Amino acid sequence: MTTLNSRVPKGPIKDKWTTYKDKINLVNPANKRNIDIIVVGTGLAGGSAAATLAELGYNVKAFAYQDSPRRAHSIAAQGGINAAKNYQGDGDSSFRLFYDTVKGGDYRSREANVHRLAEVSANIIDQCVAQGVPFARDYGGLLDNRSFGGVLVSRTFYAKGQTGQQLLLGAYSAMNRQIARGKIEMHNRHEMLDVVLVDGKARGIIARNMITGEIQRHSAHAVVIATGGYGNVYFLSTNAMGSNVTAAWKIHKKGAYFANPCYTQIHPTCIPRSGDYQSKLTLMSESLRNDGRIWVPAKIEDAKAIQQGKLKPTEIAEADRDYYLERRYPAFGNLVPRDVASRAAKERCDAGYGVNGTGEAVYLDFASAIDRYGKEQAKIKGIENASDARIYELGQAVVEAKYGNLFQMYEKIIDENPYKTPMMIYPATHYTMGGVWVDYNLMTTVNGLYCIGEANFSDHGANRLGASALMQGLADGYFVLPYTIGDYLSDDIRTGKISTDTKEFEEAEKTVTDQLDFFINNKGTHSVDYYHKKLGKIMWDKVGMARNEKGLKEAMSEIKALREDFWKNVKVPGEQNEMNPELEKAGRVADFLELGELFAKDALDRNESCGGHFREESVELDGEQKGEAKRNDTDFAYVSAWEYKGEPADAVLHKEQLEFNDIELKQRSYK
Ligand SMILES: Cc1cc2nc3c(=O)[nH]c(=O)nc-3n(C[C@H](O)[C@H](O)[C@H](O)COP(=O)(O)OP(=O)(O)OC[C@H]3O[C@@H](n4cnc5c(N)ncnc54)[C@H](O)[C@@H]3O)c2cc1C
């Protein structure tokens, strides 16, 4: 059995990372030329890691299933990236970012990692600016900031609603420089289907060329997994359609522990589901909560009339609106963290106050912001007695400048003008805080096998604060892994090339081809999507925003039964030796069907409510916090790291006890 050692360095928290870097082993530049590293995934985490490792002199082989690193899911990130620069002079600091992140994660993250993240956050902005990332600037030319949920300062750097895209273009150009130099060998349109271990160390992968179907062996001295999150286990999510758990799950099966699978983020501001034939949900960025106010009708009869299409939101008087976040959480109002905002929307909709035909939507209204900005602009421009129409026009221009592309996207999807009618939003699966367990070095429980970005269990505990995923992915790739991996590789300078002509590669390749052959030859009755949708429904209904023991037990047995049916009756058309998206999906859904059961098992084990994990059995029964989630630090202040033992139900739990020496554990109140 592998032991769980987080390898957190000793010493005061503010010195740990610096002292550690001063003491770890380095690989000299000449020796780096003899060392190969595989990086699977070229989103923000993998792209930044690949570029930096190659810049350092290692030979990098990078893999992605898209036709270009530019198309990784990271491109979808809209709102921004956090950094403790204190450009606003509003009292921000590394410590405050560290504190907010640990608190926001409901005290379920590793202090030392989060502190390091806060420390390097400022470097990320400098690095990206140097690459030419066009962050928004204020009128004086300095980088601008806005606020995201769960914090009381403005520390979010952004590039309109395209922050992920612009950051990815930065990482991509850094990669391209290395591709041109021959230091990165880029394998687009290749999917990793297994990892290869030799003498207990990760020494390569098996990949499928998705155009030709060719199965390939690739060797290296270390393997880095940067393959993103597993939110698509719910079928419907805001993730890219291709996002999947396969690489993370395959390494789990080879010995990497999987941590906190039940920690999922359900984002409060997504465009509501419209029907049964939908395959994707769309996020409306959290940044909109800076200016949008969330409400539902205060009277149930108004809500019913709206649901039946007999009343319009603009016809409801101010006094008859329930701005429920402002009412329940006066300190943070519309900027409470995502888990809190999502549960509050569900509570109102479950009580019958939802505002669309399905009863699963609340309003996000910009009327007050338009009015406020309009009046401000009229003053600035010296317009006296401006008419309502003029004020509206001026205010709309400000809102458009800030969020124009998001409004345009909403209008295209819903066919309503959100400047005039409030947007409708509802929570949707968005991000997974759980993932592959890693130590302080970002190494998994398998030697030489690293995991970065959303794919690892990361620094966000039970709930990620907005704009912190990009920060973590880029911190891992640009500033943490390039140091820590060198410490491990310093032992490998005499190893020489790793051969792929060995029994370990042969066995892994056979496992991969056997599974592909099975899918092609099974000739079952149901499509892959049939199973994926059924899995998603079980997950959303029983392992979604609110969970209880009965539902979780049912979910485990229903997922197991669904999995057994999948392996008997799945139908995959086409051939192996050709481009075959159904075949790709089959492998991914097979892994989701195992992960889903472990996910429910983990949620069942954690009989407390924390962050995005809400157990109906664990709520505050009285006092100011009545009805809010109740955390249990006495019994559950640990990371759950699951060891694979065949069936997901048989997975063995290892606990990493969390120690809080620098932050006092408190009830997370946003009142
Ligand atoms: C709509 C949306 C908006 C968001 N907005 C923000 C925001 O404003 N701020 C913020 O901080 N976060 C945001 N997030 C979260 C953030 O975008 C992600 O957490 C982050 O981009 C993940 O980056 P990554 O590099 O870990 O993974 P990804 O970007 O998902 O990249 C995964 C990579 O792995 C590759 N891959 C996967 N599996 C395999 C395989 N088996 N073989 C080969 N390659 C593989 C893919 O090709 C891809 O290159 C948002 C998320 C969504 C869904």
Coordinates of C-alpha atoms and ligand atoms in Angstrom, one line a residue, residues 40-46 63-66 72-74 76-81 148 190-192 226-229 238-239 243-244 246-247 283 430-431 452-455 464 466-471, ligand 1:
V40 CA -0.7 15.3 -21.1
G41 CA -3.0 18.3 -21.6
T42 CA -2.2 21.7 -23.0
G43 CA -4.8 23.9 -21.4
L44 CA -3.6 26.6 -19.1
A45 CA -2.0 24.2 -16.6
G46 CA -0.3 21.9 -19.2
F63 CA -0.5 15.7 -25.9
A64 CA -4.0 17.1 -26.4
Y65 CA -7.1 15.7 -28.0
Q66 CA -8.0 19.0 -29.7
A72 CA -8.4 23.6 -24.6
H73 CA -11.4 24.1 -22.3
S74 CA -9.4 26.8 -20.6
A76 CA -13.9 29.2 -22.1
A77 CA -12.9 31.0 -18.9
Q78 CA -14.6 34.4 -18.9
G79 CA -14.4 36.3 -15.7
G80 CA -10.8 36.7 -14.6
I81 CA -7.8 35.6 -12.6
F148 CA -15.5 38.0 -7.4
H190 CA -3.9 12.3 -29.5
E191 CA -5.7 10.9 -26.6
M192 CA -3.8 9.3 -23.7
A226 CA -2.9 18.3 -16.9
T227 CA -6.2 17.0 -18.3
G228 CA -8.8 19.2 -16.6
G229 CA -11.8 18.5 -14.5
T238 CA -20.6 24.3 -18.4
N239 CA -17.5 22.4 -19.3
S243 CA -13.8 17.4 -21.0
N244 CA -13.4 14.0 -19.4
T246 CA -10.1 9.4 -18.6
A247 CA -6.4 10.3 -18.0
L283 CA -22.1 29.9 -18.1
H430 CA -19.1 24.0 -13.5
Y431 CA -15.9 22.9 -11.8
I452 CA -1.6 19.8 -12.2
G453 CA -4.4 22.2 -12.8
E454 CA -8.1 21.3 -12.4
A455 CA -7.2 17.6 -12.7
R464 CA -13.4 27.2 -5.2
G466 CA -14.2 32.6 -8.6
A467 CA -11.1 33.4 -10.6
S468 CA -8.9 31.1 -8.6
A469 CA -8.8 28.2 -11.1
L470 CA -6.8 30.0 -13.7
M471 CA -4.5 31.2 -10.9
Ligands
LIG1 C1 -17.4 28.4 -18.8 C2 -16.3 28.5 -17.8 C3 -15.8 29.7 -17.4 C4 -14.7 29.7 -16.5 N1 -14.3 30.9 -16.1 C5 -13.2 31.0 -15.2 C6 -12.7 32.2 -14.8 O1 -13.1 33.3 -15.2 N2 -11.7 32.2 -13.9 C7 -11.1 31.0 -13.4 O2 -10.2 31.1 -12.6 N3 -11.6 29.8 -13.8 C8 -12.6 29.8 -14.7 N4 -13.1 28.6 -15.1 C9 -12.4 27.3 -14.7 C10 -11.2 27.2 -15.5 O3 -11.4 27.6 -16.8 C11 -10.7 25.7 -15.6 O4 -10.6 25.2 -14.3 C12 -9.3 25.7 -16.1 O5 -9.2 26.4 -17.4 C13 -8.8 24.3 -16.3 O6 -7.5 24.3 -16.9 P1 -6.6 23.0 -17.1 O7 -5.4 23.4 -17.8 O8 -6.5 22.3 -15.8 O9 -7.5 22.0 -18.0 P2 -8.2 22.2 -19.4 O10 -8.2 23.6 -19.9 O11 -9.5 21.5 -19.3 O12 -7.3 21.5 -20.4 C14 -7.3 20.1 -20.5 C15 -6.3 19.6 -21.5 O13 -6.2 18.2 -21.4 C16 -6.3 17.6 -22.7 N5 -6.7 16.2 -22.4 C17 -7.7 15.8 -21.6 N6 -7.8 14.5 -21.6 C18 -6.8 14.0 -22.4 C19 -6.3 12.8 -22.7 N7 -6.9 11.7 -22.2 N8 -5.3 12.7 -23.6 C20 -4.7 13.8 -24.1 N9 -5.1 15.0 -23.8 C21 -6.1 15.2 -22.9 C22 -7.2 18.5 -23.5 O14 -7.0 18.3 -24.8 C23 -6.7 19.9 -22.9 O15 -5.6 20.3 -23.7 C24 -14.2 28.5 -16.0 C25 -14.7 27.3 -16.4 C26 -15.8 27.3 -17.3 C27 -16.4 25.9 -17.6

